[in-house]
Short mmCIF file of C-alpha atoms in Angstrom, two decimals:
data_model
loop_
_atom_site.label_atom_id
_atom_site.label_comp_id
_atom_site.label_asym_id
_atom_site.label_seq_id
_atom_site.Cartn_x
_atom_site.Cartn_y
_atom_site.Cartn_z
CA MET O 1 -9.95 -23.13 -9.16
CA ALA O 2 -9.23 -21.91 -12.82
CA SER O 3 -12.86 -22.68 -13.37
CA GLY O 4 -14.10 -20.05 -11.36
CA MET O 5 -16.04 -22.40 -9.38
CA GLY O 6 -14.05 -22.88 -5.66
CA GLU O 7 -12.36 -20.23 -3.64
CA VAL O 8 -9.85 -17.72 -5.02
CA VAL O 9 -7.82 -15.88 -2.47
CA ALA O 10 -5.57 -13.01 -3.80
CA SER O 11 -3.26 -10.44 -1.38
CA ALA O 12 -1.55 -7.03 -2.03
CA PRO O 13 0.60 -5.30 0.12
CA GLY O 14 0.95 -2.23 2.25
CA LYS O 15 2.84 0.99 1.18
CA VAL O 16 5.98 3.24 2.30
CA LEU O 17 6.80 6.00 -0.04
CA ILE O 18 10.05 6.81 1.54
CA THR O 19 10.73 9.90 -1.41
CA GLY O 20 8.69 11.85 -3.64
CA GLY O 21 5.51 13.58 -1.10
CA TYR O 22 3.69 15.89 -2.28
CA LEU O 23 5.74 15.85 -5.86
CA ILE O 24 4.38 12.60 -6.66
CA LEU O 25 1.03 14.28 -7.68
CA GLU O 26 2.38 16.44 -10.36
CA ARG O 27 4.01 13.94 -13.50
CA PRO O 28 7.13 14.50 -14.16
CA ASN O 29 8.19 13.80 -10.80
CA ALA O 30 9.19 10.11 -9.38
CA GLY O 31 8.58 8.50 -6.36
CA LEU O 32 10.02 6.14 -4.15
CA VAL O 33 7.52 3.39 -2.88
CA LEU O 34 8.39 0.25 -0.79
CA SER O 35 5.95 -2.75 -0.83
CA THR O 36 5.70 -4.37 2.90
CA ASN O 37 5.31 -7.58 4.09
CA ALA O 38 1.84 -6.42 5.45
CA ARG O 39 -0.46 -7.98 3.28
CA PHE O 40 -4.79 -7.25 2.41
CA TYR O 41 -6.24 -10.52 1.73
CA ALA O 42 -9.80 -11.11 -0.70
CA ILE O 43 -11.11 -14.38 -0.44
CA VAL O 44 -14.13 -14.62 -3.20
CA LYS O 45 -16.46 -17.47 -3.53
CA PRO O 46 -19.83 -18.10 -4.45
CA LEU O 47 -22.83 -17.29 -2.42
CA HIS O 48 -24.98 -19.72 -3.11
CA HIS O 49 -24.52 -23.82 -4.15
CA GLN O 50 -26.58 -23.40 -7.38
CA ILE O 51 -28.94 -21.15 -9.77
CA LYS O 52 -32.45 -22.27 -9.11
CA PRO O 53 -33.78 -22.84 -12.05
CA ASP O 54 -35.81 -19.89 -12.87
CA SER O 55 -33.08 -17.63 -12.05
CA TRP O 56 -32.03 -16.99 -15.95
CA ALA O 57 -35.04 -14.60 -15.34
CA TRP O 58 -33.24 -12.81 -12.60
CA ALA O 59 -31.84 -9.06 -13.17
CA TRP O 60 -30.02 -9.06 -10.05
CA THR O 61 -27.48 -11.06 -7.80
CA ASP O 62 -26.75 -11.30 -4.55
CA ILE O 63 -23.52 -9.72 -2.69
CA ARG O 64 -21.98 -10.81 0.47
CA LEU O 65 -19.11 -9.02 1.81
CA THR O 66 -17.83 -9.76 5.93
CA SER O 67 -15.39 -8.26 7.40
CA PRO O 68 -14.45 -10.24 10.36
CA GLN O 69 -11.94 -7.87 12.07
CA LEU O 70 -14.92 -5.48 12.56
CA SER O 71 -17.15 -7.58 12.77
CA ARG O 72 -19.05 -6.60 10.49
CA GLU O 73 -21.24 -8.13 7.06
CA ALA O 74 -23.22 -6.22 4.35
CA LEU O 75 -25.43 -7.30 1.76
CA TYR O 76 -26.00 -5.91 -1.54
CA LYS O 77 -27.79 -6.75 -4.77
CA LEU O 78 -26.09 -6.36 -8.13
CA ALA O 79 -28.16 -5.46 -11.66
CA LEU O 80 -26.78 -7.32 -14.31
CA LYS O 81 -28.03 -5.28 -16.86
CA ASN O 82 -26.31 -2.24 -15.73
CA LEU O 83 -24.41 -2.71 -12.85
CA THR O 84 -25.89 -0.68 -10.16
CA ILE O 85 -25.30 -1.44 -7.17
CA GLN O 86 -27.65 -1.08 -3.81
CA SER O 87 -27.19 -1.75 -0.04
CA VAL O 88 -29.65 -4.06 1.72
CA SER O 89 -27.89 -3.85 4.97
CA SER O 90 -27.89 -0.85 7.21
CA SER O 91 -25.77 2.32 5.97
CA ASP O 92 -23.25 2.21 8.37
CA THR O 93 -21.82 -1.13 7.09
CA ARG O 94 -21.03 0.27 3.52
CA ASN O 95 -17.77 -0.22 1.90
CA PRO O 96 -17.32 2.10 -1.24
CA PHE O 97 -13.94 1.12 -2.19
CA VAL O 98 -15.28 -2.98 -2.37
CA GLU O 99 -18.71 -1.63 -3.74
CA TYR O 100 -17.04 -0.32 -6.67
CA SER O 101 -14.35 -3.39 -6.76
CA VAL O 102 -16.89 -5.03 -7.96
CA GLN O 103 -19.09 -2.95 -10.07
CA TYR O 104 -15.99 -2.48 -11.93
CA SER O 105 -14.92 -5.90 -12.02
CA VAL O 106 -17.70 -7.60 -13.12
CA ALA O 107 -18.02 -4.61 -15.92
CA ALA O 108 -14.44 -5.54 -16.71
CA ALA O 109 -15.60 -8.77 -17.28
CA TYR O 110 -18.49 -8.19 -20.01
CA ALA O 111 -16.01 -5.85 -21.65
CA THR O 112 -13.45 -8.57 -22.15
CA LEU O 113 -14.61 -12.12 -22.32
CA ASP O 114 -16.29 -13.68 -25.39
CA HIS O 115 -20.08 -14.57 -26.28
CA HIS O 116 -19.40 -18.12 -24.78
CA ARG O 117 -17.19 -17.33 -21.82
CA LYS O 118 -20.22 -14.64 -20.39
CA ASP O 119 -22.90 -17.15 -20.51
CA LEU O 120 -20.46 -19.20 -18.07
CA LEU O 121 -19.89 -15.82 -16.49
CA HIS O 122 -23.67 -14.60 -16.37
CA LYS O 123 -24.39 -18.57 -14.45
CA LEU O 124 -21.47 -17.41 -12.04
CA LEU O 125 -22.49 -14.40 -10.80
CA LEU O 126 -26.36 -15.83 -11.07
CA GLN O 127 -24.49 -17.80 -7.86
CA GLY O 128 -24.10 -14.38 -5.87
CA ILE O 129 -19.85 -13.52 -4.64
CA ASP O 130 -19.27 -13.89 -1.13
CA ILE O 131 -16.16 -12.04 -0.58
CA THR O 132 -14.21 -11.71 2.78
CA ILE O 133 -11.60 -9.20 3.62
CA LEU O 134 -8.90 -9.30 6.05
CA GLY O 135 -5.52 -6.93 6.75
CA SER O 136 -2.64 -7.44 8.72
CA ASN O 137 -2.15 -5.97 12.04
CA ASP O 138 0.44 -3.99 10.63
CA PHE O 139 -2.29 -2.07 9.12
CA TYR O 140 -4.03 -1.08 12.27
CA SER O 141 -2.44 0.53 15.58
CA TYR O 142 -2.48 -1.82 18.11
CA ARG O 143 -0.73 0.54 20.31
CA ASN O 144 -3.83 0.88 23.05
CA GLU O 145 -4.43 -3.23 23.16
CA ILE O 146 -0.53 -3.64 23.95
CA GLU O 147 -0.51 -0.97 26.69
CA ARG O 148 -4.27 -2.29 27.92
CA ARG O 149 -2.39 -5.64 28.56
CA GLY O 150 0.39 -3.81 30.45
CA LEU O 151 2.93 -4.83 27.55
CA PRO O 152 6.54 -3.48 26.71
CA LEU O 153 5.86 -0.81 23.49
CA THR O 154 8.24 -3.50 21.30
CA PRO O 155 7.25 -5.56 18.27
CA GLU O 156 7.92 -8.64 20.34
CA SER O 157 4.72 -7.41 22.28
CA LEU O 158 3.17 -7.16 18.96
CA ALA O 159 4.20 -10.25 17.89
CA THR O 160 2.11 -11.72 20.71
CA LEU O 161 -1.60 -10.49 19.34
CA PRO O 162 -3.08 -12.95 17.08
CA PRO O 163 -3.13 -12.40 13.11
CA PHE O 164 -6.18 -10.62 12.30
CA SER O 165 -6.89 -9.05 15.31
CA SER O 166 -10.23 -7.16 15.78
CA ILE O 167 -10.19 -3.57 15.54
CA THR O 168 -11.21 -1.22 18.34
CA PHE O 169 -13.10 1.97 16.60
CA ASN O 170 -11.55 5.50 18.17
CA THR O 171 -14.24 7.07 19.99
CA GLY O 172 -16.12 10.29 18.58
CA ASP O 173 -14.54 13.40 18.95
CA ALA O 174 -14.78 14.72 22.56
CA ASN O 175 -17.05 17.62 22.02
CA GLY O 176 -19.82 14.94 21.37
CA GLY O 177 -20.33 15.58 17.65
CA ASN O 178 -21.30 13.16 15.78
CA CYS O 179 -17.79 11.71 14.43
CA LYS O 180 -17.64 8.70 12.15
CA PRO O 181 -15.96 5.87 14.08
CA GLU O 182 -12.71 5.73 12.49
CA VAL O 183 -9.93 2.89 12.72
CA ALA O 184 -6.81 4.09 14.27
CA LYS O 185 -4.04 2.92 11.22
CA THR O 186 -0.70 3.09 10.64
CA GLY O 187 -0.57 4.16 6.94
CA LEU O 188 0.54 1.80 5.07
CA GLY O 189 -2.29 2.71 2.62
CA SER O 190 -4.82 -0.36 3.30
CA SER O 191 -7.61 1.08 1.32
CA ALA O 192 -5.33 1.04 -1.74
CA ALA O 193 -4.38 -2.58 -1.24
CA MET O 194 -7.74 -3.62 0.20
CA THR O 195 -9.45 -2.50 -2.86
CA THR O 196 -6.24 -4.08 -4.96
CA ALA O 197 -6.76 -7.58 -3.67
CA VAL O 198 -10.39 -7.63 -4.07
CA VAL O 199 -10.51 -6.05 -7.34
CA ALA O 200 -7.46 -9.55 -8.27
CA ALA O 201 -9.43 -12.01 -6.55
CA LEU O 202 -12.89 -10.67 -8.56
CA LEU O 203 -10.94 -10.63 -11.82
CA HIS O 204 -9.43 -14.12 -11.16
CA TYR O 205 -12.69 -15.58 -9.90
CA LEU O 206 -14.36 -14.41 -13.04
CA ASN O 207 -11.83 -15.57 -15.44
CA VAL O 208 -10.97 -12.45 -16.74
CA VAL O 209 -7.35 -12.68 -15.96
CA LYS O 210 -4.49 -15.63 -14.55
CA LEU O 211 -2.46 -14.47 -11.40
CA SER O 212 0.90 -16.03 -10.87
CA SER O 213 1.07 -17.13 -7.14
CA SER O 214 4.69 -16.60 -7.48
CA LYS O 215 6.56 -14.21 -4.55
CA ASP O 216 9.46 -13.83 -7.38
CA HIS O 217 9.62 -10.87 -10.17
CA GLN O 218 11.41 -13.04 -12.27
CA GLU O 219 9.03 -16.14 -12.30
CA ARG O 220 6.06 -13.98 -13.15
CA ARG O 221 4.64 -14.09 -16.71
CA ASP O 222 1.16 -12.49 -15.64
CA VAL O 223 2.16 -9.00 -16.77
CA ALA O 224 -0.89 -8.30 -19.38
CA ASP O 225 -3.13 -9.55 -16.15
CA LEU O 226 -1.67 -6.94 -13.72
CA ASP O 227 -2.19 -4.20 -16.02
CA LEU O 228 -5.55 -5.02 -15.90
CA VAL O 229 -5.72 -5.19 -12.26
CA HIS O 230 -3.95 -2.21 -12.17
CA LYS O 231 -6.27 -0.41 -14.41
CA ILE O 232 -9.51 -1.63 -12.32
CA ALA O 233 -8.43 -1.01 -9.21
CA GLN O 234 -6.74 2.77 -9.95
CA THR O 235 -10.58 3.83 -10.89
CA ALA O 236 -12.35 2.06 -8.22
CA HIS O 237 -9.74 3.53 -5.54
CA CYS O 238 -10.13 7.18 -7.09
CA ILE O 239 -13.98 6.99 -7.46
CA ALA O 240 -14.50 5.86 -4.00
CA GLN O 241 -11.88 8.27 -2.76
CA GLY O 242 -13.81 10.97 -4.70
CA LYS O 243 -10.97 12.30 -6.46
CA VAL O 244 -8.48 11.11 -8.89
CA GLY O 245 -5.24 11.05 -6.24
CA SER O 246 -1.45 10.21 -7.43
CA GLY O 247 -2.16 6.17 -7.27
CA PHE O 248 1.28 5.29 -6.15
CA ASP O 249 -0.33 3.37 -3.13
CA VAL O 250 -2.21 1.03 -5.81
CA SER O 251 0.42 1.22 -7.99
CA SER O 252 2.80 -0.24 -5.22
CA ALA O 253 -0.23 -2.96 -4.46
CA VAL O 254 -0.45 -4.40 -7.93
CA TYR O 255 3.72 -4.02 -9.01
CA GLY O 256 5.17 -4.28 -5.38
CA SER O 257 8.23 -1.70 -4.61
CA GLN O 258 9.04 0.83 -7.11
CA ARG O 259 10.20 3.71 -9.22
CA TYR O 260 6.83 5.65 -9.73
CA VAL O 261 5.59 8.45 -12.01
CA ARG O 262 1.92 8.90 -11.99
CA PHE O 263 -0.65 8.87 -15.02
CA SER O 264 -2.25 11.83 -15.92
CA PRO O 265 -5.69 12.64 -14.40
CA GLU O 266 -7.79 12.64 -17.66
CA VAL O 267 -7.65 9.09 -18.09
CA ILE O 268 -9.81 8.77 -15.23
CA SER O 269 -11.72 11.73 -14.66
CA SER O 270 -13.84 11.28 -17.76
CA THR O 271 -15.56 7.86 -15.88
CA GLN O 272 -16.30 10.20 -12.93
CA VAL O 273 -18.16 12.26 -15.09
CA ALA O 274 -19.72 9.39 -16.64
CA ASP O 275 -20.38 7.80 -13.28
CA LYS O 276 -23.76 10.12 -13.67
CA LEU O 277 -24.87 10.11 -17.15
CA VAL O 278 -23.51 6.84 -19.14
CA SER O 279 -23.81 3.50 -18.18
CA LEU O 280 -21.08 1.33 -16.21
CA PRO O 281 -20.50 -1.29 -18.82
CA ASP O 282 -20.53 1.87 -21.54
CA VAL O 283 -17.21 3.31 -19.47
CA ILE O 284 -15.41 0.52 -18.81
CA PRO O 285 -13.83 -0.42 -21.96
CA GLU O 286 -13.21 3.57 -22.14
CA ILE O 287 -10.91 2.92 -19.19
CA LEU O 288 -9.48 -0.16 -20.23
CA LYS O 289 -8.48 1.25 -23.64
CA GLY O 290 -7.39 4.73 -22.19
CA LYS O 291 -3.53 6.05 -21.83
CA TRP O 292 -2.26 5.27 -19.35
CA ASP O 293 1.10 7.20 -19.24
CA HIS O 294 1.99 6.03 -15.52
CA ASN O 295 5.62 5.17 -15.60
CA THR O 296 7.19 2.40 -13.32
CA THR O 297 10.43 0.77 -12.36
CA GLU O 298 11.77 -1.91 -10.50
CA PHE O 299 12.89 -0.78 -7.51
CA SER O 300 14.41 -2.27 -4.14
CA LEU O 301 16.25 -1.00 -1.36
CA PRO O 302 20.12 -2.08 -1.52
CA PRO O 303 21.13 -5.50 0.15
CA LEU O 304 21.70 -5.61 3.84
CA MET O 305 19.62 -3.20 4.68
CA THR O 306 16.26 -2.88 6.80
CA LEU O 307 13.32 -1.08 6.79
CA LEU O 308 12.08 -0.17 10.05
CA LEU O 309 8.75 1.57 10.77
CA GLY O 310 7.57 2.99 13.94
CA GLU O 311 4.27 4.43 15.78
CA PRO O 312 4.60 7.37 17.83
CA GLY O 313 1.64 7.24 19.40
CA THR O 314 0.20 10.54 18.41
CA GLY O 315 -3.23 9.36 16.61
CA GLY O 316 -2.59 9.90 12.59
CA SER O 317 -3.20 12.91 10.31
CA SER O 318 -5.65 13.29 7.43
CA THR O 319 -3.35 13.28 4.31
CA PRO O 320 -6.24 15.29 2.41
CA SER O 321 -6.53 18.06 4.21
CA MET O 322 -2.44 18.24 4.09
CA VAL O 323 -2.15 18.44 0.53
CA GLY O 324 -5.12 20.71 -0.03
CA ALA O 325 -3.33 23.06 2.44
CA VAL O 326 0.28 22.70 0.19
CA LYS O 327 -1.58 23.54 -2.99
CA LYS O 328 -3.30 26.85 -1.57
CA TRP O 329 0.39 27.91 -0.52
CA GLN O 330 1.59 26.57 -4.09
CA LYS O 331 -1.16 29.21 -5.70
CA SER O 332 -0.87 32.31 -3.17
CA ASP O 333 3.47 32.12 -3.59
CA PRO O 334 4.23 30.11 -7.23
CA GLN O 335 7.57 31.57 -7.20
CA GLU O 336 8.84 30.49 -3.41
CA SER O 337 7.08 27.06 -3.83
CA LEU O 338 8.13 26.65 -6.84
CA ASP O 339 11.88 26.82 -5.26
CA THR O 340 11.03 24.86 -2.56
CA TRP O 341 10.15 21.68 -4.76
CA LYS O 342 12.90 22.20 -7.27
CA ARG O 343 15.04 21.87 -4.63
CA LEU O 344 12.85 19.13 -2.87
CA SER O 345 12.94 17.15 -6.16
CA GLU O 346 16.95 17.57 -6.38
CA ALA O 347 17.36 15.86 -2.87
CA ASN O 348 15.09 13.36 -4.11
CA SER O 349 16.88 12.43 -6.87
CA ALA O 350 20.07 12.53 -4.97
CA LEU O 351 18.95 9.82 -2.50
CA GLU O 352 17.57 7.81 -5.39
CA MET O 353 20.69 7.66 -7.10
CA HIS O 354 22.96 6.97 -4.08
CA LEU O 355 20.54 3.70 -3.56
CA ASN O 356 21.14 2.55 -7.21
CA SER O 357 24.69 3.15 -6.92
CA LEU O 358 24.66 1.29 -3.76
CA SER O 359 22.82 -1.65 -5.39
CA LYS O 360 25.30 -1.53 -8.01
CA LEU O 361 28.56 -1.75 -5.60
CA ALA O 362 26.76 -4.62 -4.20
CA LYS O 363 27.23 -6.34 -7.54
CA GLU O 364 29.90 -5.64 -8.82
CA GLN O 365 31.92 -5.74 -5.09
CA TRP O 366 29.77 -7.82 -3.10
CA ASN O 367 32.79 -8.42 -0.70
CA SER O 368 34.12 -4.99 0.25
CA TYR O 369 30.19 -3.91 0.13
CA LYS O 370 29.52 -6.39 2.87
CA SER O 371 32.29 -5.86 4.92
CA MET O 372 31.54 -1.92 4.86
CA ILE O 373 28.03 -2.26 5.49
CA TYR O 374 28.78 -4.20 8.92
CA CYS O 375 31.72 -2.04 9.39
CA CYS O 376 29.00 0.74 9.30
CA SER O 377 26.24 -0.87 11.20
CA MET O 378 28.65 -0.47 14.20
CA LEU O 379 29.40 2.84 13.96
CA SER O 380 27.35 6.43 13.97
CA SER O 381 27.80 7.91 10.37
CA ASP O 382 30.49 10.50 11.57
CA LYS O 383 32.80 7.69 12.07
CA TRP O 384 31.85 5.73 8.52
CA ILE O 385 34.67 7.76 6.62
CA GLU O 386 37.64 6.75 8.75
CA GLN O 387 36.65 3.06 7.68
CA ALA O 388 37.67 3.69 3.91
CA SER O 389 41.00 1.95 3.77
CA GLU O 390 40.85 1.44 -0.28
CA PRO O 391 39.12 2.62 -2.93
CA SER O 392 36.62 0.33 -3.34
CA LYS O 393 35.41 0.86 0.19
CA GLU O 394 35.70 4.32 -0.14
CA ALA O 395 33.30 4.68 -2.92
CA VAL O 396 30.65 2.62 -0.93
CA ILE O 397 30.95 5.03 2.18
CA LYS O 398 30.80 7.71 0.12
CA ALA O 399 27.86 6.56 -1.21
CA LEU O 400 26.13 6.15 2.18
CA LEU O 401 27.35 9.27 3.40
CA GLY O 402 25.22 10.98 0.20
CA ALA O 403 22.53 9.01 0.59
CA LYS O 404 22.33 9.94 4.38
CA ASP O 405 22.94 13.93 3.18
CA ALA O 406 20.13 13.38 0.59
CA MET O 407 17.52 12.50 3.08
CA LEU O 408 18.75 15.44 5.32
CA GLY O 409 17.70 17.93 2.65
CA ILE O 410 14.89 16.42 1.89
CA ARG O 411 13.47 16.44 5.39
CA TYR O 412 14.53 20.52 5.58
CA HIS O 413 12.84 21.32 2.59
CA MET O 414 9.78 19.35 3.45
CA ARG O 415 9.33 21.24 7.01
CA LEU O 416 9.82 24.50 4.99
CA MET O 417 6.86 23.35 2.80
CA GLY O 418 4.88 22.81 6.06
CA GLU O 419 6.14 25.49 7.29
CA ALA O 420 5.04 28.07 4.68
CA ALA O 421 1.83 26.51 4.07
CA GLY O 422 1.05 25.93 7.49
CA VAL O 423 0.96 22.54 8.15
CA PRO O 424 2.78 20.17 10.43
CA ILE O 425 4.60 17.86 7.59
CA GLU O 426 7.27 17.37 9.80
CA PRO O 427 6.13 18.21 13.47
CA GLU O 428 8.48 19.39 15.73
CA SER O 429 8.13 16.27 18.32
CA GLN O 430 8.75 14.03 14.92
CA THR O 431 11.92 16.19 13.95
CA GLN O 432 13.36 15.43 17.43
CA LEU O 433 12.73 11.59 17.08
CA LEU O 434 14.36 11.60 13.76
CA ASP O 435 17.06 13.53 14.77
CA ALA O 436 17.69 10.80 17.35
CA THR O 437 17.36 8.33 15.13
CA MET O 438 19.54 9.33 12.49
CA ASN O 439 22.18 9.67 15.18
CA LEU O 440 22.41 5.93 16.04
CA GLU O 441 24.32 3.61 15.25
CA GLY O 442 24.01 1.76 11.85
CA VAL O 443 21.06 4.52 10.75
CA LEU O 444 21.42 5.36 7.33
CA LEU O 445 17.95 7.44 6.76
CA ALA O 446 15.01 8.18 8.92
CA GLY O 447 11.84 10.25 7.64
CA VAL O 448 8.57 10.61 7.59
CA PRO O 449 6.98 8.85 4.89
CA GLY O 450 4.33 10.43 2.33
CA ALA O 451 2.64 13.45 3.46
CA GLY O 452 4.29 13.33 6.55
CA GLY O 453 2.28 14.24 9.77
CA PHE O 454 2.01 12.25 12.69
CA ASP O 455 1.08 9.41 10.98
CA ALA O 456 4.57 6.22 11.42
CA VAL O 457 8.41 7.35 10.92
CA PHE O 458 10.16 5.02 8.81
CA ALA O 459 14.40 4.19 9.35
CA VAL O 460 16.35 2.35 7.07
CA THR O 461 18.67 0.69 8.96
CA LEU O 462 22.42 -1.35 7.98
CA GLY O 463 23.41 -4.93 8.40
CA ASP O 464 21.92 -5.81 11.95
CA SER O 465 21.84 -2.50 13.80
CA CYS O 466 18.09 -2.25 13.92
CA SER O 467 17.58 -3.52 17.08
CA ASN O 468 19.09 -0.32 18.30
CA VAL O 469 16.56 1.45 16.78
CA THR O 470 13.89 -0.58 18.50
CA LYS O 471 14.86 -0.10 21.79
CA THR O 472 15.65 3.44 21.32
CA TRP O 473 12.27 4.05 19.74
CA SER O 474 10.60 2.52 22.91
CA SER O 475 12.31 4.07 25.70
CA LEU O 476 10.74 7.44 23.56
CA ASN O 477 7.61 5.66 23.77
CA VAL O 478 7.37 4.56 19.80
CA LEU O 479 6.54 1.47 18.78
CA ALA O 480 7.98 -0.58 16.01
CA LEU O 481 5.77 -2.08 13.81
CA LEU O 482 6.80 -5.65 12.81
CA VAL O 483 6.36 -4.27 8.74
CA LYS O 484 9.59 -5.21 6.78
CA GLU O 485 10.21 -4.49 2.63
CA ASP O 486 8.82 -7.36 0.57
CA PRO O 487 8.67 -6.04 -3.27
CA CYS O 488 6.45 -8.57 -4.01
CA GLY O 489 2.64 -6.93 -5.53
CA VAL O 490 -1.07 -8.55 -5.76
CA CYS O 491 -0.96 -12.52 -6.15
CA LEU O 492 -2.69 -15.49 -5.61
CA GLU O 493 -2.39 -17.51 -2.78
CA ASN O 494 -3.36 -21.15 -2.42
CA ALA O 495 -5.65 -20.91 0.87
CA ASP O 496 -7.40 -18.82 3.45
CA PRO O 497 -4.67 -17.11 5.40
CA ARG O 498 -6.22 -18.11 8.54
CA THR O 499 -5.97 -21.51 7.56
CA ASN O 500 -2.57 -21.35 6.69
CA GLU O 501 -1.73 -19.75 10.17
CA ILE O 502 -3.00 -22.56 12.29
CA THR O 503 -0.92 -24.84 9.73
CA SER O 504 2.21 -22.79 10.14
CA ALA O 505 1.50 -22.56 13.72
CA VAL O 506 1.09 -26.22 14.37
CA SER O 507 4.49 -26.72 12.11
CA SER O 508 6.51 -24.12 14.38
CA ILE O 509 5.58 -26.60 17.35
CA HIS O 510 6.57 -29.54 15.64
CA ILE O 511 9.77 -28.36 15.00
CA GLU O 512 10.65 -26.73 18.33
#
């Protein structure tokens, strides 16, 4: 595989931002982002088996992009001199995230490889590139499919769908406008995970990086390679989006669960100007050398806690328009908005502090920690304090209650901000759902991730109490997804996940 021939498969995770909504857009505010076991896969291999003898004269190479879940295929030509890309298929199948990923990855290969390896690169490119993208079912909404089959709204019903099921498009808007059919998503950051997987697979295939296939943070030796994947994926994603966002979704797709402080937008804005004036091969070295000042620290939930996501079935929200409304409010009322942000920031920091102290208590006093988590998992939070029979147990309970209080504070200030800005950050329907969730036995946190709105809600539960939440959600018409926290970022896979699925299905039949 290292020779660049044959097939390379890379995958990158989706995310859930549990603190830092809106604030994360501005340095030095931090956000806590959990990566998940929902992953996007990119499979890269040569398009043609050999190069025709006269092809050294060719100035173009062919790219084919296949998305089986959408039943789509797009064909492109990439100019090897200035790396412009042209679609040769109909316009509705274009995917700007993948287009920029291809251009920027190839530009990075030309910018970093020495003369001898550039020759090999050129030969490899002349064989064309065949890219297939696949997203875990969890990125998309299958509520309608489950209802159509007459199944209950439960994770078990979701589990009956085949992996990488085909995705149905939302129909255009009701007034018969020419609204482009959009896919119903769950808000896990599919474009960031897809961009990261494609960039990682291409850079590995083109011999620019050597990615690890280890899912274990401690064992990874490819940190410099991950940094390169991060810079290229972050740039491609921003340019495809048409704006420089906070980048937490790409960062978690690359490095996994983390505490994140954004990079200064100037690192990328030179590219946006250059996109029009300077050729790409001249821009990429600037990007790679640029002052990337983001800050990431490893973070994950304390032991014996489970992340749950629920889809309320209200159709999702547009993050950019909500962010726009909040920015407008900040301009129109600088004093009030500053005050709200300050309080929100304090509540975020408090939640982070309590979660970190719970992780520390788990390390130092495992038995007390474990017994308290299991004890509280069967009780509603108003009864937790009665369980603190000795100092080490009391420390655990106090940190749990502190975390719960901080979450209520975050929700309160997010609601205030939404009301002031005139956007539904925590809409009334979500408030009722989250309050009901927070009052269940064993629930530590519940909230709207990221920018809020009508996307999925999240909960963090203690011990084995997640089934309470799943059942209650189902009765409230909320579908609990199969997503779990998985702290691993981008990595190399050993095979096409579709063949993996078949093998694991066969082996599980044998076991039973």
